[in-house]
Short mmCIF file of C-alpha atoms in Angstrom, two decimals:
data_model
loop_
_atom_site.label_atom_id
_atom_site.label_comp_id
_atom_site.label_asym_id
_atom_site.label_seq_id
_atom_site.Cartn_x
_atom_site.Cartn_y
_atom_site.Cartn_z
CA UNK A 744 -6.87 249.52 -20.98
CA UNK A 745 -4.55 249.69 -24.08
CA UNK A 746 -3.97 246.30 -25.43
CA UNK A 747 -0.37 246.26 -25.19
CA UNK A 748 -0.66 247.13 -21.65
CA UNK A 749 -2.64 244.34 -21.01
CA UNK A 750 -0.54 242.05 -22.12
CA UNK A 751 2.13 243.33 -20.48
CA UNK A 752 0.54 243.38 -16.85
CA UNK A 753 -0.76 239.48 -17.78
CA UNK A 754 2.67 238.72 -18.15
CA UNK A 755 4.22 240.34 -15.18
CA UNK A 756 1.54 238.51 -13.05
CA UNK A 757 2.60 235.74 -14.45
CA UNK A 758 6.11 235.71 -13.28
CA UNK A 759 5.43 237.46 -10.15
CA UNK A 760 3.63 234.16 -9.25
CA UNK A 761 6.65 232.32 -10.40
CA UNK A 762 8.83 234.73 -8.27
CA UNK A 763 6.55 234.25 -5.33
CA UNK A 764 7.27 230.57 -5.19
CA UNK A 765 11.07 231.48 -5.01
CA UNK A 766 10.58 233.72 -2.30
CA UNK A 767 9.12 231.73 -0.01
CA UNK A 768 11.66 229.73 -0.28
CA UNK A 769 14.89 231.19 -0.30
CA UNK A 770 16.67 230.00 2.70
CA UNK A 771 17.25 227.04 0.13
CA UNK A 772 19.14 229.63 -2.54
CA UNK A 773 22.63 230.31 -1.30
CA UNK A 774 23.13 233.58 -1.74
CA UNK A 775 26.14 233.03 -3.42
CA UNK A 776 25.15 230.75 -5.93
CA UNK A 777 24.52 232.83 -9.04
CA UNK A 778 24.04 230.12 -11.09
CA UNK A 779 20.94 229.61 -9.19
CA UNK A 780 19.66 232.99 -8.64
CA UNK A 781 20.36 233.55 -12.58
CA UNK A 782 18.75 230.36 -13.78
CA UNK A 783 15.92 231.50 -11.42
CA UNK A 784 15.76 235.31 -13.43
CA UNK A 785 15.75 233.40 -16.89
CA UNK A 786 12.84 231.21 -16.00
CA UNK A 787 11.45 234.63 -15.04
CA UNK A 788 12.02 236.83 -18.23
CA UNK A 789 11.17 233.49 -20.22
CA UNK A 790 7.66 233.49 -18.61
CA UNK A 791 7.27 237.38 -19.82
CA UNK A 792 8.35 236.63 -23.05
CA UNK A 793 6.24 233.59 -23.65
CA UNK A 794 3.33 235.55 -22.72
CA UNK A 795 4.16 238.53 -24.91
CA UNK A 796 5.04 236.36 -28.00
CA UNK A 797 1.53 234.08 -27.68
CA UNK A 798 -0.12 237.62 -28.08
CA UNK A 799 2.71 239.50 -30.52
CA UNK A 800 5.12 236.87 -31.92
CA UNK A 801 6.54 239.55 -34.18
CA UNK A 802 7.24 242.28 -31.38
CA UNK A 803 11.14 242.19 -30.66
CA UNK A 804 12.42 241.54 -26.95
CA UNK A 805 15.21 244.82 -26.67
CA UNK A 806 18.98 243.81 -25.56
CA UNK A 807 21.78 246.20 -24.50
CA UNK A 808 23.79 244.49 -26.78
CA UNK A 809 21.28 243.31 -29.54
CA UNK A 810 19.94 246.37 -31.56
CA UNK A 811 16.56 244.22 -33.40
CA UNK A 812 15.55 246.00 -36.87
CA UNK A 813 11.91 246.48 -34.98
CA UNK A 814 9.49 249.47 -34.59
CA UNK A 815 8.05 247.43 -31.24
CA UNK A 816 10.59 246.39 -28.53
CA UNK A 817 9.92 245.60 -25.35
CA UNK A 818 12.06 246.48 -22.59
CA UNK A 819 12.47 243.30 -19.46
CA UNK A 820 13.65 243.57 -16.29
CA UNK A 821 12.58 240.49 -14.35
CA UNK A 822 13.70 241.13 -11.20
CA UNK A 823 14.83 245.11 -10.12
CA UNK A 824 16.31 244.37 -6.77
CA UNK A 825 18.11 240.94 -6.49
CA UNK A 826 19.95 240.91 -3.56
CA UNK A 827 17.06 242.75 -1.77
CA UNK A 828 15.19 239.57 -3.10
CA UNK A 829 18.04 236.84 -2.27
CA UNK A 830 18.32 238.85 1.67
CA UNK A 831 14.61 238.87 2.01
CA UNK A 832 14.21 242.72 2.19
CA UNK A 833 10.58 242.63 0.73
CA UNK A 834 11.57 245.76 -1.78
CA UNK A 835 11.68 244.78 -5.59
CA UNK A 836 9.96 244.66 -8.63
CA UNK A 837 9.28 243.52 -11.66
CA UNK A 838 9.33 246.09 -14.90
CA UNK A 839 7.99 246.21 -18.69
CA UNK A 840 8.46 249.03 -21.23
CA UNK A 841 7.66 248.92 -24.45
CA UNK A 842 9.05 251.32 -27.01
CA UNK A 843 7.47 252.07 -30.63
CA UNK A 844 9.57 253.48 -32.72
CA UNK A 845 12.05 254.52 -30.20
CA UNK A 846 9.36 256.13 -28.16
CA UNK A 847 8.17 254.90 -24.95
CA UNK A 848 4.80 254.24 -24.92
CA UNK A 849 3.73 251.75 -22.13
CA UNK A 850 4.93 251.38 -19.11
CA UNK A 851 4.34 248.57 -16.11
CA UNK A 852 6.50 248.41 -12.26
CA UNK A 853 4.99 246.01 -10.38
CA UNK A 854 5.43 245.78 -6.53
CA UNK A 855 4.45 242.10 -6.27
CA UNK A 856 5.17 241.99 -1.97
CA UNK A 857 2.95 245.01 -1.67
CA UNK A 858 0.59 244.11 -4.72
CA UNK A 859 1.38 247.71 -5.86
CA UNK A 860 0.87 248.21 -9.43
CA UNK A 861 2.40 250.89 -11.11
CA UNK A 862 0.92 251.59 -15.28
CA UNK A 863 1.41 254.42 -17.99
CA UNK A 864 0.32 254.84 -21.46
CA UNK A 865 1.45 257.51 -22.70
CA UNK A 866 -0.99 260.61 -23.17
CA UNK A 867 -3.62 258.26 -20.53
CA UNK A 868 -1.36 259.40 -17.26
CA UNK A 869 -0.17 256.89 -14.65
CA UNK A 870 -2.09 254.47 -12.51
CA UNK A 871 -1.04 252.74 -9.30
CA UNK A 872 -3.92 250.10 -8.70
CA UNK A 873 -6.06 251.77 -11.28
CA UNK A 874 -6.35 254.92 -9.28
CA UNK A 875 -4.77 258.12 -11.10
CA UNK A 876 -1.46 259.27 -10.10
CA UNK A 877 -1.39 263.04 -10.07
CA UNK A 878 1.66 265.26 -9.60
CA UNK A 879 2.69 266.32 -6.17
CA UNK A 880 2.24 269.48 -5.53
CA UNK A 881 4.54 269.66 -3.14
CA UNK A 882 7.37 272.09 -3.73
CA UNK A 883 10.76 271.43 -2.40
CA UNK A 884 14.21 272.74 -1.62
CA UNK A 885 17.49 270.50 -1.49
CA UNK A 886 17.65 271.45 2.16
CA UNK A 887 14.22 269.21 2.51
CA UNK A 888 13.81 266.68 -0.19
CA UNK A 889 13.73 263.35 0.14
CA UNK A 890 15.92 261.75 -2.71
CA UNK A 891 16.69 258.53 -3.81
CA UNK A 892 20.06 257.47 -5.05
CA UNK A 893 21.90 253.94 -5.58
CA UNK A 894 25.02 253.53 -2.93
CA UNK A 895 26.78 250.19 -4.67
CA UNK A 896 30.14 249.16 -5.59
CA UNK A 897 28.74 249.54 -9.53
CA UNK A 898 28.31 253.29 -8.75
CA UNK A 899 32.02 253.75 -7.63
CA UNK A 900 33.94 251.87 -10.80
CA UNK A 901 33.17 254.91 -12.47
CA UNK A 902 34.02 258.72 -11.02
CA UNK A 903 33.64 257.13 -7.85
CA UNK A 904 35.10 260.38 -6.17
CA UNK A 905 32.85 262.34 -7.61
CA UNK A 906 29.82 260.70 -6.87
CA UNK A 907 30.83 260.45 -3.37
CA UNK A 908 31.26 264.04 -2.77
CA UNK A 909 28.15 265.20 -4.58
CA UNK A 910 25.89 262.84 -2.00
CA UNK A 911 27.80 264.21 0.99
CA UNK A 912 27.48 267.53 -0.31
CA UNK A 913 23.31 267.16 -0.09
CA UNK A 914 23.26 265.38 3.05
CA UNK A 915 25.46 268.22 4.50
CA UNK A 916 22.69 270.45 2.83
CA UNK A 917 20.38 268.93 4.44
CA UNK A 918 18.59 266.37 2.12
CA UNK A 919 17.25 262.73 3.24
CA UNK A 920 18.59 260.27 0.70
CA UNK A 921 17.02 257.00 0.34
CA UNK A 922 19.03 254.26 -1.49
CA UNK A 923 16.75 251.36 -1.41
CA UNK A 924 18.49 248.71 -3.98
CA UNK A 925 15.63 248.62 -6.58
CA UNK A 926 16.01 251.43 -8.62
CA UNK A 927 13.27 250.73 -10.83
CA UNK A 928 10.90 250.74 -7.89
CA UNK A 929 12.16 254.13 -6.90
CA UNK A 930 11.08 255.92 -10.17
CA UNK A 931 7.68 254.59 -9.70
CA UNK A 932 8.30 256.44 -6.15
CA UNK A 933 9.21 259.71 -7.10
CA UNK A 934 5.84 259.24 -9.90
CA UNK A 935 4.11 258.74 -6.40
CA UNK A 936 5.31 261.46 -4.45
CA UNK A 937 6.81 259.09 -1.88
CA UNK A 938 10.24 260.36 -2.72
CA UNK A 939 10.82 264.07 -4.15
CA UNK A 940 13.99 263.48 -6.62
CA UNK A 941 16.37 260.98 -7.92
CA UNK A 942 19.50 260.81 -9.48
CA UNK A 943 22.10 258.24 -10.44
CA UNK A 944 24.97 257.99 -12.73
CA UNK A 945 25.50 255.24 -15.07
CA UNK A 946 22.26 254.63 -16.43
CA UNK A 947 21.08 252.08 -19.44
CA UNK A 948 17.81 252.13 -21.02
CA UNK A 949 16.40 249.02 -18.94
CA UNK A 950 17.14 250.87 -15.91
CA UNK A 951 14.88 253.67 -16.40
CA UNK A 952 12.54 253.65 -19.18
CA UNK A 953 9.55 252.27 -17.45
CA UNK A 954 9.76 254.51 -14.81
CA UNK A 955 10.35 257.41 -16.81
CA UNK A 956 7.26 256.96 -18.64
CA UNK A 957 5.23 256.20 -15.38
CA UNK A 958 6.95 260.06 -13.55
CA UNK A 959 6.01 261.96 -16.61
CA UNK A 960 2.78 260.83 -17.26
CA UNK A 961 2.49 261.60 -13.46
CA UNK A 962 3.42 265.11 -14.39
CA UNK A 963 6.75 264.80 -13.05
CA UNK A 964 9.76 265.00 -15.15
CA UNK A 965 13.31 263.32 -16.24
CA UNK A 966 16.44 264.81 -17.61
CA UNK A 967 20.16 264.45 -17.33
CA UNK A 968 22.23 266.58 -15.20
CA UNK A 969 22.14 269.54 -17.78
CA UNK A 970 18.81 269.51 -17.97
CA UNK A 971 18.62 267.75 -21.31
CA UNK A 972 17.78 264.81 -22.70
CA UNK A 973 20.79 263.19 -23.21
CA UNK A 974 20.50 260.59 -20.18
CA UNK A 975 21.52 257.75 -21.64
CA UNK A 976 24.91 259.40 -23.65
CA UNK A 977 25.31 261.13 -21.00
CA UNK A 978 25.85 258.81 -18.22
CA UNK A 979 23.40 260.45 -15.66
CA UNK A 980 20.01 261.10 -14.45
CA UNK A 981 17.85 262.79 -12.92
CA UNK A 982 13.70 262.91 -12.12
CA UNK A 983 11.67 264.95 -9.67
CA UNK A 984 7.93 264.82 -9.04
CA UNK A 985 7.39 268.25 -10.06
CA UNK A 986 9.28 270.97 -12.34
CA UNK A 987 10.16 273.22 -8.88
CA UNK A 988 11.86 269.87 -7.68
CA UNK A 989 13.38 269.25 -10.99
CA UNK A 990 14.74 272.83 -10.67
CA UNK A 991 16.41 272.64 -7.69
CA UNK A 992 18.07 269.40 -7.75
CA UNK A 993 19.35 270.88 -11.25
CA UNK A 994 20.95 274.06 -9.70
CA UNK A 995 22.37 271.60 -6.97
CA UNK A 996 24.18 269.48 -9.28
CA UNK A 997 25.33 271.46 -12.29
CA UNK A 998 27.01 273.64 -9.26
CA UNK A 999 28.56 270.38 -7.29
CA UNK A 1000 29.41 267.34 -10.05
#
């Protein structure tokens, strides 16, 4: 195993212990005390980071709003799926990235309620519970894919409309779509085959860089609704298990958004 990887499944352990103990206790958390819940995610990410720093003290922790002058950052999201947490619907994750020189290179979603582990190097291919994940080869049209999406208030501050009427116009087409509330957990989904597609709009790097890595080294495959690469400027994207996928969900929403 890659030593950075390593560390960075050692450290999501770590926290999904802590996260465990939270769990099981929850009917103690009001779920409207945010001061809680968010003390509860920094005791979380501080965990990670302690971990990460007693092995790489000078590797920088990345921030949305903090741009660190480092060719190692290391992307944290300690808990993809809060209110799924705070409700008890057993469906979240923990995530790690880490990006060298702007590049992601390792990748870590861990399902700790199902003890699923999902792991990419780059140029070593995924692993789910150390078993290779290998592209689907199942080949899809809109009219039968399952695809994941987010339905939240978040996604309707922003072209709300829009969004909208692009999911109604693929249920009417006949997809399934899935929104789960733990995003994160999705990509490592579609890397799986479990879903076909996904797409979202309003997208940040925490968001989707672990399981970007973990789809392609699946053999699956990202891009923004053009079809480039130009997700994050942007504002959307998109990821299929396999380039026919990729294709069609493409065609379907350069014709509808």
């Amino acid at each position: 195993m890659h030593p950075i990887l390593n560390i960075a499944v050692r450290a999501i352990r770590k926290a999904s212990n802590f996260l465990t103990e939270k769990y099981e206790k929850i009917d103690v958390i009001p779920q409207r005390n945010f001061s809680m819940i968010s003390n509860m995610l920094k005791l979380a990410r501080k965990i990670i980071i302690d971990v990460i720093h007693q092995a790489y003290p000078d590797h920088a922790i990345y921030s949305e709003y903090l741009q660190e002058d480092s060719d190692i950052q290391w992307i944290i999201t300690s808990l993809d799926g809060v209110i799924n947490f705070v409700k008890k619907i057993p469906h979240f994750s923990i995530a790690v990235a880490v990006r060298i020189k702007n590049r992601t290179e390792i990748a870590v979603i861990y399902d700790f309620m199902r003890n699923e582990l999902f792991t990419a190097a780059r140029g070593q291919g995924s692993q789910l519970n150390a078993y290779r994940l290998r592209r689907s080869t199942v080949e899809r049209t809109i009219n039968n894919m399952v695809v994941g999406t987010e339905y939240s208030s978040k996604m309707y501050h922003k072209d709300g409309d829009t969004y909208i009427k692009l999911v109604h116009k693929m249920i009417v087409q006949g997809a399934e779509i899935r929104s789960t509330g733990a995003r994160i957990l999705d990509l490592a989904y579609v890397a799986a085959g479990r879903m076909d597609g996904y797409f979202i709009m309003g997208v940040s790097m925490e968001e989707i860089a672990a399981g970007m890595l973990i789809i392609c080294e699946a053999g699956g495959l990202v891009a923004d609704f053009n079809g480039g690469h130009n997700y994050l400027k942007k504002d959307n994207f998109v990821a299929a298990s396999t380039p026919r996928n990729l294709r069609a969900l493409l065609k379907f929403l350069v014709n509808n958004s």
